[in-house]
Amino acid sequence: MPTYEYKCENCGRFERFEKITAEPLTECPTCKGKVHRVISAVGVIFKGSGFYITDNRSSEYKKAANEASKEKNSSDSKKAS
Protein backbone atom coordinates (compact mmCIF):
# COMPACT_ATOMS: atom_id res chain seq x y z
CA MET A 1 0.00 0.00 0.00
CA PRO A 2 1.31 3.46 -0.84
CA THR A 3 1.87 6.20 1.70
CA TYR A 4 -0.23 9.28 1.05
CA GLU A 5 0.55 12.69 2.50
CA TYR A 6 -2.28 14.91 3.70
CA LYS A 7 -2.40 18.54 4.80
CA CYS A 8 -4.77 19.50 7.58
CA GLU A 9 -5.94 23.12 7.64
CA ASN A 10 -5.73 23.13 11.45
CA CYS A 11 -2.87 20.94 12.66
CA GLY A 12 -0.50 20.52 9.69
CA ARG A 13 0.65 17.53 7.65
CA PHE A 14 0.43 13.81 8.27
CA GLU A 15 0.95 10.57 6.34
CA ARG A 16 -1.32 7.58 6.01
CA PHE A 17 -1.03 4.10 4.45
CA GLU A 18 -3.99 3.52 2.15
CA LYS A 19 -5.01 1.30 -0.71
CA ILE A 20 -4.76 2.87 -4.16
CA THR A 21 -8.50 2.36 -4.58
CA ALA A 22 -9.37 4.01 -1.25
CA GLU A 23 -11.17 7.34 -1.28
CA PRO A 24 -9.02 10.24 0.00
CA LEU A 25 -9.63 11.42 3.55
CA THR A 26 -11.71 14.56 4.01
CA GLU A 27 -11.44 14.84 7.80
CA CYS A 28 -8.32 14.89 10.00
CA PRO A 29 -8.22 11.88 12.34
CA THR A 30 -6.65 14.05 15.09
CA CYS A 31 -8.57 17.34 15.14
CA LYS A 32 -11.46 16.60 12.72
CA GLY A 33 -10.35 19.53 10.52
CA LYS A 34 -10.60 19.63 6.73
CA VAL A 35 -7.76 17.83 4.89
CA HIS A 36 -6.43 17.67 1.32
CA ARG A 37 -4.22 15.00 -0.23
CA VAL A 38 -0.83 16.46 -1.15
CA ILE A 39 1.19 15.33 -4.15
CA SER A 40 4.74 14.85 -2.95
CA ALA A 41 8.00 13.94 -4.67
CA VAL A 42 9.19 10.36 -4.67
CA GLY A 43 12.71 9.04 -4.78
CA VAL A 44 13.34 7.02 -7.93
CA ILE A 45 16.64 5.34 -8.74
CA PHE A 46 17.15 3.91 -12.22
CA LYS A 47 19.55 0.98 -12.13
CA GLY A 48 20.56 -1.35 -14.92
CA SER A 49 19.89 -1.01 -18.61
CA GLY A 50 16.75 -0.09 -20.50
CA PHE A 51 16.11 3.35 -19.00
CA TYR A 52 17.79 5.45 -21.66
CA ILE A 53 16.73 5.76 -25.29
CA THR A 54 20.14 4.55 -26.47
CA ASP A 55 19.86 1.30 -24.49
CA ASN A 56 17.16 -0.07 -26.76
CA ARG A 57 18.51 0.94 -30.16
CA SER A 58 19.51 -1.83 -32.54
CA SER A 59 23.04 -1.96 -33.92
CA GLU A 60 21.65 -1.29 -37.43
CA TYR A 61 19.96 1.89 -36.22
CA LYS A 62 23.12 3.07 -34.49
CA LYS A 63 25.18 2.37 -37.63
CA ALA A 64 22.74 4.26 -39.89
CA ALA A 65 22.58 7.21 -37.48
CA ASN A 66 26.37 7.34 -37.29
CA GLU A 67 26.68 7.33 -41.11
CA ALA A 68 24.03 10.05 -41.45
CA SER A 69 25.88 12.16 -38.91
CA LYS A 70 29.16 11.75 -40.80
CA GLU A 71 27.48 12.71 -44.10
CA LYS A 72 25.95 15.81 -42.53
CA ASN A 73 29.28 16.87 -41.04
CA SER A 74 31.10 16.42 -44.36
CA SER A 75 28.46 18.43 -46.28
CA ASP A 76 28.61 21.19 -43.65
CA SER A 77 32.40 21.40 -43.96
CA LYS A 78 32.16 21.62 -47.79
CA LYS A 79 29.72 24.54 -47.49
CA ALA A 80 32.05 26.36 -45.11
CA SER A 81 35.05 26.19 -47.49
XYZ file of C-alpha atoms in Angstrom, residues 3-6 37-45:
13
model
C 1.871 6.195 1.696
C -0.230 9.282 1.055
C 0.550 12.693 2.504
C -2.282 14.910 3.695
C -4.216 15.005 -0.230
C -0.829 16.459 -1.150
C 1.186 15.330 -4.151
C 4.739 14.846 -2.955
C 7.996 13.943 -4.668
C 9.192 10.363 -4.669
C 12.713 9.036 -4.778
C 13.343 7.024 -7.930
C 16.637 5.343 -8.741
